[in-house]
PDB file of C-alpha atoms in Angstrom:
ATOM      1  CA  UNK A   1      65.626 154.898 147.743  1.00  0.00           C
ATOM      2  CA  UNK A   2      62.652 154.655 150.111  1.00  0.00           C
ATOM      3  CA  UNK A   3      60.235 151.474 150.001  1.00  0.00           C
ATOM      4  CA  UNK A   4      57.922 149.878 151.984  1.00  0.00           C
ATOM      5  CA  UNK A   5      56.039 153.009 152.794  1.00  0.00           C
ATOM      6  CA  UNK A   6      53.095 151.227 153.684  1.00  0.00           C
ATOM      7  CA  UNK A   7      54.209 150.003 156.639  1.00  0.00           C
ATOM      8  CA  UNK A   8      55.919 153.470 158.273  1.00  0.00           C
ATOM      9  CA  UNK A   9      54.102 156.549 159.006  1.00  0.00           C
ATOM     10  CA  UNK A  10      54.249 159.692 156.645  1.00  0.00           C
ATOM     11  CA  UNK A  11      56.322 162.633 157.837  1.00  0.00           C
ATOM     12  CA  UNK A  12      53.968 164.689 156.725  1.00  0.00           C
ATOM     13  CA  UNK A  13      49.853 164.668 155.162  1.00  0.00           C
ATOM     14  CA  UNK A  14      47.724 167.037 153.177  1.00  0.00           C
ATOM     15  CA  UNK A  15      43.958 166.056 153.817  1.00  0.00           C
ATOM     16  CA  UNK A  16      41.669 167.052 151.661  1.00  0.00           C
ATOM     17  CA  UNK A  17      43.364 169.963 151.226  1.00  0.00           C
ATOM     18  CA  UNK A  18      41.576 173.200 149.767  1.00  0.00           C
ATOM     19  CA  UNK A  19      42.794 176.435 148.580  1.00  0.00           C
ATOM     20  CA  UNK A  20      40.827 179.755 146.916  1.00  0.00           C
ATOM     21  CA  UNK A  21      41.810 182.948 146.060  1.00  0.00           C
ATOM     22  CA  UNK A  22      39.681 186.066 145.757  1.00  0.00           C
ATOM     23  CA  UNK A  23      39.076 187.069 142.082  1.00  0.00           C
ATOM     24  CA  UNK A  24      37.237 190.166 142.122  1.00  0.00           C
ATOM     25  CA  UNK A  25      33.650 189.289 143.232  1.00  0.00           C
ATOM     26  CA  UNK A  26      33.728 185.836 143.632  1.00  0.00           C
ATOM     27  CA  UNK A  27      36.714 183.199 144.025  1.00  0.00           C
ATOM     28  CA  UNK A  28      39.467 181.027 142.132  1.00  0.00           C
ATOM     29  CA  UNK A  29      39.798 177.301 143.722  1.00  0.00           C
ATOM     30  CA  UNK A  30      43.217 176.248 143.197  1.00  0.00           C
ATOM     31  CA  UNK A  31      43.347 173.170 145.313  1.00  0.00           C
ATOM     32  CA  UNK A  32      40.170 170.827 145.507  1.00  0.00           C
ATOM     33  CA  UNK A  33      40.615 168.485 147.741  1.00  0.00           C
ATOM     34  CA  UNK A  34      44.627 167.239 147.304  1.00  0.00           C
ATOM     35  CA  UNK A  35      45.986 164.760 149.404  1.00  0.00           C
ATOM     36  CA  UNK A  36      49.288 163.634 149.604  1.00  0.00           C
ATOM     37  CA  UNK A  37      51.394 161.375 152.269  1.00  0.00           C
ATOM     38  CA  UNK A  38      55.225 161.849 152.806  1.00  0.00           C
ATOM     39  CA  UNK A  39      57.401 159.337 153.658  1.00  0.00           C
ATOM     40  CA  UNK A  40      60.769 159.528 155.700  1.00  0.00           C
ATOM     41  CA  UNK A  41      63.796 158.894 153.404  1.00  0.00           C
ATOM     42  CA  UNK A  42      61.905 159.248 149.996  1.00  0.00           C
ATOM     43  CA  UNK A  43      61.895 162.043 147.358  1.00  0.00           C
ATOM     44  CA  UNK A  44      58.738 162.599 145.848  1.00  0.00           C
ATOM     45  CA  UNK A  45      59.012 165.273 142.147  1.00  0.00           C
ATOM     46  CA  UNK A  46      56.064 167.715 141.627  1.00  0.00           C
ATOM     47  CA  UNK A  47      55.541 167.829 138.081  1.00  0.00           C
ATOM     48  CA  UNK A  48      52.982 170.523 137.323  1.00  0.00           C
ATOM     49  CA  UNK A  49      52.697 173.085 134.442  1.00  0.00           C
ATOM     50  CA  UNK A  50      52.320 176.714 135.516  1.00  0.00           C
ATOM     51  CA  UNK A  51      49.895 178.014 136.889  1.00  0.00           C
ATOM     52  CA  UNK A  52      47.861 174.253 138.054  1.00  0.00           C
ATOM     53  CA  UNK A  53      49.302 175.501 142.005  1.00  0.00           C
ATOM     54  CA  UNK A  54      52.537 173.794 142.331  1.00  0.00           C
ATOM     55  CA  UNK A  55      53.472 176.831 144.178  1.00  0.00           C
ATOM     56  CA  UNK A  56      50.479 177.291 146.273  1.00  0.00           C
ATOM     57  CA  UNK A  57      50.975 173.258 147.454  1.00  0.00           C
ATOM     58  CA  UNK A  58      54.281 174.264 148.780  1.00  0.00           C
ATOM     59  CA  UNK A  59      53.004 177.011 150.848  1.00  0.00           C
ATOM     60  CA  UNK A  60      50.921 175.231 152.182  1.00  0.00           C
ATOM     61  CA  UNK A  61      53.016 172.643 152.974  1.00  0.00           C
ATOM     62  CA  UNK A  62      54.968 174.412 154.455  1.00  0.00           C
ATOM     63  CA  UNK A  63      52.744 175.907 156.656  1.00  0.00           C
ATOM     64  CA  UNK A  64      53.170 179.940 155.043  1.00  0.00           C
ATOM     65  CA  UNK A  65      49.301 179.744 153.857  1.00  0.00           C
ATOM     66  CA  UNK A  66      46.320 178.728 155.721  1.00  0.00           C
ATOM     67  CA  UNK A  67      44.236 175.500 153.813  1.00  0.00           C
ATOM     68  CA  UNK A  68      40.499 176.744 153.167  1.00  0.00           C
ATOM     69  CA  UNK A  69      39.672 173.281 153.756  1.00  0.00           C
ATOM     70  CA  UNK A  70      41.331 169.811 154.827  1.00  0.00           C
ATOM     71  CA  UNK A  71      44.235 169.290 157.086  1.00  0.00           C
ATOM     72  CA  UNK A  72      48.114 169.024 157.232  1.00  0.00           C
ATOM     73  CA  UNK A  73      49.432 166.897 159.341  1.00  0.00           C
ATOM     74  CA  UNK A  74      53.487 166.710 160.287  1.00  0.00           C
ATOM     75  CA  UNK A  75      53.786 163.670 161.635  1.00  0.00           C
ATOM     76  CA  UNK A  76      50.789 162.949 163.546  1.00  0.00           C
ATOM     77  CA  UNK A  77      50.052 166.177 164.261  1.00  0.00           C
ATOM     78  CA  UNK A  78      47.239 168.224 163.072  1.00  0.00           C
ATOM     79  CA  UNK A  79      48.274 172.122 162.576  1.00  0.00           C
ATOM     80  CA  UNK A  80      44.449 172.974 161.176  1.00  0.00           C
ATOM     81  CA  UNK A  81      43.936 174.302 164.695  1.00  0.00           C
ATOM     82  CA  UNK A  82      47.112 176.012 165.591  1.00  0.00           C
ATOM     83  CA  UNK A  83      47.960 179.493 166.333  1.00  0.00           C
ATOM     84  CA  UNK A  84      50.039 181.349 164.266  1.00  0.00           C
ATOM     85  CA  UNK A  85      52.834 181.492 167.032  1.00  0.00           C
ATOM     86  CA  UNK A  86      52.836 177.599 166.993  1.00  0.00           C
ATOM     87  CA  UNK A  87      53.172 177.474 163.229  1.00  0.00           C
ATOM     88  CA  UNK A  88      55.641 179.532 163.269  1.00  0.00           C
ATOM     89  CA  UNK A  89      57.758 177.193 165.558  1.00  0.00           C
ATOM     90  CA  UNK A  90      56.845 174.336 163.758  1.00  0.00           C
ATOM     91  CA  UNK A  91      57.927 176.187 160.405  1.00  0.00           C
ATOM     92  CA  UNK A  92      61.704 176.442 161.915  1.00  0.00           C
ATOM     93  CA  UNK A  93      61.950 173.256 163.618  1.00  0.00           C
ATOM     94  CA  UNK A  94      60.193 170.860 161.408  1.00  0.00           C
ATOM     95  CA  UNK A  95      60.616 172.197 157.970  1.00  0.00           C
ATOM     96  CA  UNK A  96      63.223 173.094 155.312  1.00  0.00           C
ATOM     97  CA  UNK A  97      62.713 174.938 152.514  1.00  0.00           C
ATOM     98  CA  UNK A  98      65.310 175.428 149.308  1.00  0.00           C
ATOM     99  CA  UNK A  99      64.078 178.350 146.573  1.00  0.00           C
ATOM    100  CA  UNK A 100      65.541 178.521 142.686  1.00  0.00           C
ATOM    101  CA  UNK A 101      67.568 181.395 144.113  1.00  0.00           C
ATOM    102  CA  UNK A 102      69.465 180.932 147.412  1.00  0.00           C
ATOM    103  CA  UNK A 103      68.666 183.909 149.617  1.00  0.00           C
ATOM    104  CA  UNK A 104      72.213 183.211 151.295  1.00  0.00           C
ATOM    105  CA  UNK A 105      72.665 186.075 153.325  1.00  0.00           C
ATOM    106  CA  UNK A 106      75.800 188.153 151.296  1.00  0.00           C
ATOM    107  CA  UNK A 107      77.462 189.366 154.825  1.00  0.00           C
ATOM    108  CA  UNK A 108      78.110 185.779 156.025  1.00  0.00           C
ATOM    109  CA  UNK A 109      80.248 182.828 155.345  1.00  0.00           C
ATOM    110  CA  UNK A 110      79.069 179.934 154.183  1.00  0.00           C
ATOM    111  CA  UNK A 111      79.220 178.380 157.907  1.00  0.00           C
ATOM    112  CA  UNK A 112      78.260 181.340 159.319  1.00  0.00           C
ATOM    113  CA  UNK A 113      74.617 181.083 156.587  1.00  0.00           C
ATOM    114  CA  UNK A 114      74.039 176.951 158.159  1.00  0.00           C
ATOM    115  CA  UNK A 115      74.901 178.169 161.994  1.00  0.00           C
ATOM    116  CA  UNK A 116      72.148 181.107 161.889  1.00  0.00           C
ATOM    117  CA  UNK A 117      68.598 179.222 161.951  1.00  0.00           C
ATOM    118  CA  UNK A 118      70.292 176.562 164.424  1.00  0.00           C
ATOM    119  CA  UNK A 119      71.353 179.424 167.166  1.00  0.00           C
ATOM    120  CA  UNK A 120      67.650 181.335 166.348  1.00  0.00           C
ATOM    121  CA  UNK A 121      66.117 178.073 167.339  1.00  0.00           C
ATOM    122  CA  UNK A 122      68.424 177.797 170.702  1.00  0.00           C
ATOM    123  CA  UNK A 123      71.970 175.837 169.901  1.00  0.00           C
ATOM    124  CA  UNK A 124      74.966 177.303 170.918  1.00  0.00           C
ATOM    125  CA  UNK A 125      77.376 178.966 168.437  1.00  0.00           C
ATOM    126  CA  UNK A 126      79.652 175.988 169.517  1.00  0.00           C
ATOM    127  CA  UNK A 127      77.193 173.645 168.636  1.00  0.00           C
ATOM    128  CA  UNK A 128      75.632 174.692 165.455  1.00  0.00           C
ATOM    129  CA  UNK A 129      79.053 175.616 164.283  1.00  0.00           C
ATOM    130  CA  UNK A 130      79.949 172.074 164.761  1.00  0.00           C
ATOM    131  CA  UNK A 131      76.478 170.611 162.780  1.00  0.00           C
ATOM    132  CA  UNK A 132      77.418 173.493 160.427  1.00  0.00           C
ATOM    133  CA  UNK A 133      80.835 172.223 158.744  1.00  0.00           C
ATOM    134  CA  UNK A 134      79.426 168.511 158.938  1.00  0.00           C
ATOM    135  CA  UNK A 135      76.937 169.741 156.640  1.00  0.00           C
ATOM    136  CA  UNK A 136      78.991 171.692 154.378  1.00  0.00           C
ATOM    137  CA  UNK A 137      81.829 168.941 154.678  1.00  0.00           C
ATOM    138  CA  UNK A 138      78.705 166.505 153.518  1.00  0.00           C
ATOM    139  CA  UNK A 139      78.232 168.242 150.848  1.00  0.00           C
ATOM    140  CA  UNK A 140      81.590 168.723 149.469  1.00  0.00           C
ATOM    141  CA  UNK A 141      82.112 172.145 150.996  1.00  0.00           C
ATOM    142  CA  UNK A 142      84.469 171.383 153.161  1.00  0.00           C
ATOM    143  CA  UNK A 143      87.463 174.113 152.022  1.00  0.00           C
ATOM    144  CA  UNK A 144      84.499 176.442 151.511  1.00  0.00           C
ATOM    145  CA  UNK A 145      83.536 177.403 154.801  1.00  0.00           C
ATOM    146  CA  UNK A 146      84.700 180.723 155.206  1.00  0.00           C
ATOM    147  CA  UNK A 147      84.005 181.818 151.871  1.00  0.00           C
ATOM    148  CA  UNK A 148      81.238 184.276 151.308  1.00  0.00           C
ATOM    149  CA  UNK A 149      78.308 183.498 148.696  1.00  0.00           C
ATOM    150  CA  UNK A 150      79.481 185.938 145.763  1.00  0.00           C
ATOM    151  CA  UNK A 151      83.060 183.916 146.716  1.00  0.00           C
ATOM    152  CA  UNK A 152      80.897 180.682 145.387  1.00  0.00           C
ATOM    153  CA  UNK A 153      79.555 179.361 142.529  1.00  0.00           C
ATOM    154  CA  UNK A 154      76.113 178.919 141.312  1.00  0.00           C
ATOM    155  CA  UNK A 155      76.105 175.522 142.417  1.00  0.00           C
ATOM    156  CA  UNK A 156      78.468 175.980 145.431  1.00  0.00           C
ATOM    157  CA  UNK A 157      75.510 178.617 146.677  1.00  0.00           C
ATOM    158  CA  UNK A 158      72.628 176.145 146.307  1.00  0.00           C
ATOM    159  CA  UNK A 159      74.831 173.384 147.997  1.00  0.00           C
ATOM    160  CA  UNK A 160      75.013 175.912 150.959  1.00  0.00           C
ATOM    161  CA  UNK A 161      71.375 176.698 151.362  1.00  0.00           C
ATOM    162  CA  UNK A 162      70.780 172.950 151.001  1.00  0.00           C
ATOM    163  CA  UNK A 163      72.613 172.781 153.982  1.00  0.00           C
ATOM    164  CA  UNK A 164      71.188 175.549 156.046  1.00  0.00           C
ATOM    165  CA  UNK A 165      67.398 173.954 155.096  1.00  0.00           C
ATOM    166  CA  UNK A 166      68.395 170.877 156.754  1.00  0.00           C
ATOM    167  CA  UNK A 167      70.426 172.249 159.476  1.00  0.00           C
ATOM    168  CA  UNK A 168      67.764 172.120 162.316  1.00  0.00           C
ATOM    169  CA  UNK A 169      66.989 168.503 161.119  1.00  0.00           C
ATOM    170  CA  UNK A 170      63.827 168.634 160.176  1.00  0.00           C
ATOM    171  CA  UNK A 171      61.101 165.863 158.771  1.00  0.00           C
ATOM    172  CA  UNK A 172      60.025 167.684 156.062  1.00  0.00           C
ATOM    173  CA  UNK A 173      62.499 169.465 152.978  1.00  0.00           C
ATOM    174  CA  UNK A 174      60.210 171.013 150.706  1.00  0.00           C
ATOM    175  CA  UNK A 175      62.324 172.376 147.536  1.00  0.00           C
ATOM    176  CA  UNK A 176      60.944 174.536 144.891  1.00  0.00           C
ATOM    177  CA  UNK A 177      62.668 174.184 141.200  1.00  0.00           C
ATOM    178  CA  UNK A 178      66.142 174.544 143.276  1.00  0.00           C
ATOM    179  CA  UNK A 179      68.347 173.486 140.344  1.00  0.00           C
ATOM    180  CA  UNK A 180      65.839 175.903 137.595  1.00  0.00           C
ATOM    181  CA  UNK A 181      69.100 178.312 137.997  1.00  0.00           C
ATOM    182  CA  UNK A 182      71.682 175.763 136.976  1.00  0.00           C
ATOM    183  CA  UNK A 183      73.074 174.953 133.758  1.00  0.00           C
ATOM    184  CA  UNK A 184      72.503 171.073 133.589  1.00  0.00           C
ATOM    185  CA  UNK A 185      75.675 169.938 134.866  1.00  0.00           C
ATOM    186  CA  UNK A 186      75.910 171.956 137.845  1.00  0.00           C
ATOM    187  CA  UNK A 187      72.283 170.982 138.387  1.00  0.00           C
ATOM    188  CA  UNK A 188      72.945 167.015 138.191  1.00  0.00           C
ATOM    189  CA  UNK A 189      75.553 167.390 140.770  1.00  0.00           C
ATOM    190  CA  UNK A 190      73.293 169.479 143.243  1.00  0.00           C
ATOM    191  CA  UNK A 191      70.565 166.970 142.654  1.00  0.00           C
ATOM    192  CA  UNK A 192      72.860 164.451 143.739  1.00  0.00           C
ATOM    193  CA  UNK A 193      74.356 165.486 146.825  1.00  0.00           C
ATOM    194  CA  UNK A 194      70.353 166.299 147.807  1.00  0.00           C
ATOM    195  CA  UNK A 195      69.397 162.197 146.949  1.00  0.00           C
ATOM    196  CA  UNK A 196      72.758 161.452 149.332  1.00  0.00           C
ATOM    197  CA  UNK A 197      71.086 163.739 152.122  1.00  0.00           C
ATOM    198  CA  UNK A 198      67.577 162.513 152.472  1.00  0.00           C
ATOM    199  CA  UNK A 199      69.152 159.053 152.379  1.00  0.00           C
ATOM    200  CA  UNK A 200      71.878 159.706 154.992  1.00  0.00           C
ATOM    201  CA  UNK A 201      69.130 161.969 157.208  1.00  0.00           C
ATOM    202  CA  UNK A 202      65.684 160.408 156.459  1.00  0.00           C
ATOM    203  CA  UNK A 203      64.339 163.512 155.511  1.00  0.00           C
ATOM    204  CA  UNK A 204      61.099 163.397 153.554  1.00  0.00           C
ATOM    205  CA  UNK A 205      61.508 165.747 150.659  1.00  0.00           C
ATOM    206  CA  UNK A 206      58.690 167.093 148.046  1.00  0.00           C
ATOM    207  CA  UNK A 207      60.292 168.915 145.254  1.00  0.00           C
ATOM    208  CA  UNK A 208      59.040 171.040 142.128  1.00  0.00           C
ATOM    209  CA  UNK A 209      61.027 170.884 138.809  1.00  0.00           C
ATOM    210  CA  UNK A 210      60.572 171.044 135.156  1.00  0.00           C
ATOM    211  CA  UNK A 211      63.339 169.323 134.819  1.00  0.00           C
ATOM    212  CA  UNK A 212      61.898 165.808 134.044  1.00  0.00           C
ATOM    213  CA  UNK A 213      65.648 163.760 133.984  1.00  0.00           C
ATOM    214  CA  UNK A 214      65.897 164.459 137.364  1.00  0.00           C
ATOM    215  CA  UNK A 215      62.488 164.240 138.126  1.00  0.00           C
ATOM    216  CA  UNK A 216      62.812 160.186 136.919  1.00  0.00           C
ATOM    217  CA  UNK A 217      65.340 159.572 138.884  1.00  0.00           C
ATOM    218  CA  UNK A 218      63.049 160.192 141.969  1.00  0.00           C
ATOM    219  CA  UNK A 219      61.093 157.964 144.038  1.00  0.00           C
ATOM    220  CA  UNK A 220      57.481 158.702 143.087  1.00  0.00           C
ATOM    221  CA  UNK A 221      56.415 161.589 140.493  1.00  0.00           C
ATOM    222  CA  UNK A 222      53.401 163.298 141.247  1.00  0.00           C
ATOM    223  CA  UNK A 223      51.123 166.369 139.284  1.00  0.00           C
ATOM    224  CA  UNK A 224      48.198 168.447 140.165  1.00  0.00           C
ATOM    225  CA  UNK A 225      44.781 167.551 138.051  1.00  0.00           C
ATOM    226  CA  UNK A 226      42.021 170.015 138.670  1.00  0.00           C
ATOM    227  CA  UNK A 227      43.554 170.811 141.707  1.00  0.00           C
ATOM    228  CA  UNK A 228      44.230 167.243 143.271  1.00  0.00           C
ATOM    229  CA  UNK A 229      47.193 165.258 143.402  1.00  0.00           C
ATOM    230  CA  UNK A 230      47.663 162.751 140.792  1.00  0.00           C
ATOM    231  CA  UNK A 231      50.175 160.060 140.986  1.00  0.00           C
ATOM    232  CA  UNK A 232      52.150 159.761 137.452  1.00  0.00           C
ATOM    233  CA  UNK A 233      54.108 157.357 136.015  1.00  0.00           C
TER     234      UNK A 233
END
């Protein structure tokens, strides 16, 4: 998949990143300093037990939690500064996220699910219908499109919020344990139609599992140490 990272510039960097929680009087540091650089057109695993802030990286991350400390940067840009209103847009526009469960909305069609976050961030029903099936068609859902999400299977559902995270083509597809739901079939194909999307889009994409096959099959593996980022092998 991706090489030669050295000489491009990460979609995306955690600084020195820092994050506490309050615990009763005093506080719990769950990141210590973690950096981390993201490259365009690679998948990076995040191999962590519970509880080391796997979870807490993401948020970050992705911009839903404030850093005590350090910086992220999306592409060059430094968001330690930025209003809420301006994370916000940066959220929808340069981010996609994929959960274990797929928080398709139950009232819409699959098409209808991708063509939502493109029209909230300004395209034209025309147009983000358009995006919408290439997506879906992408992903093998071509005869699926009008089907609602208790109409699809377990993998058929994930496929679809695959699609709507990387609808509004962003740099950045952050994916937490999004096959932990899948029996390990199912799960092998959805983790394969994701590697044929980050290398068909360029989208760098961080992603959580336990599940270690498909975590080898990655381009880098990396785990949380006393709350930094530790490369593994």
């Amino acid at each position: 998949m991706a090489t030669g990272n050295s000489t491009r510039e990460p979609a995306m960097r955690l600084v020195g990143v820092e994050r506490r929680y309050r615990e009763g009087e005093g506080a719990l540091a769950i990141l210590r300093g973690a950096n981390l650089d993201l490259y365009p057109g690679e998948m990076v695993a995040l191999v962590a037990p519970s509880g080391t802030g796997k979870s807490t990286l993401l948020h970050v991350a992705g911009l839903l939690e404030r850093p005590d400390g350090g910086d992220v940067l999306v592409g060059r840009q430094s968001t330690r500064d930025m209003r809420d209103s301006e994370r916000t847009r940066m959220r929808r526009e340069e981010i996609g996220f994929v959960y274990q469960s797929h928080h398709l909305l139950p009232e819409f069609s699959a098409l209808e699910n991708v063509v939502l976050p493109q029209m909230i961030r300004g395209l034209s029903r025309k147009e983000a219908s358009s995006r919408a099936g290439e997506l879906l068609s992408f992903l093998g859902l071509g005869e699926r499109l009008a089907h609602r999400p208790a109409e699809l299977s377990g993998g058929e559902q994930q496929r679809v919020a695959i699609a709507r995270a990387v609808a509004n083509a962003p740099r950045l597809l952050l994916a937490d344990e999004p096959t932990g739901n899948l029996d390990p079939q199912t799960a092998a194909h959805v983790f394969q139609t994701m590697v044929s999307l980050v290398q068909a889009s360029g989208v760098a994409a961080l992603i959580a599992t336990h599940n270690l096959d498909l975590a080898a099959r990655m381009d880098r593996r990396v785990t949380l140490r006393d709350g930094r980022v530790v490369e593994t092998d």
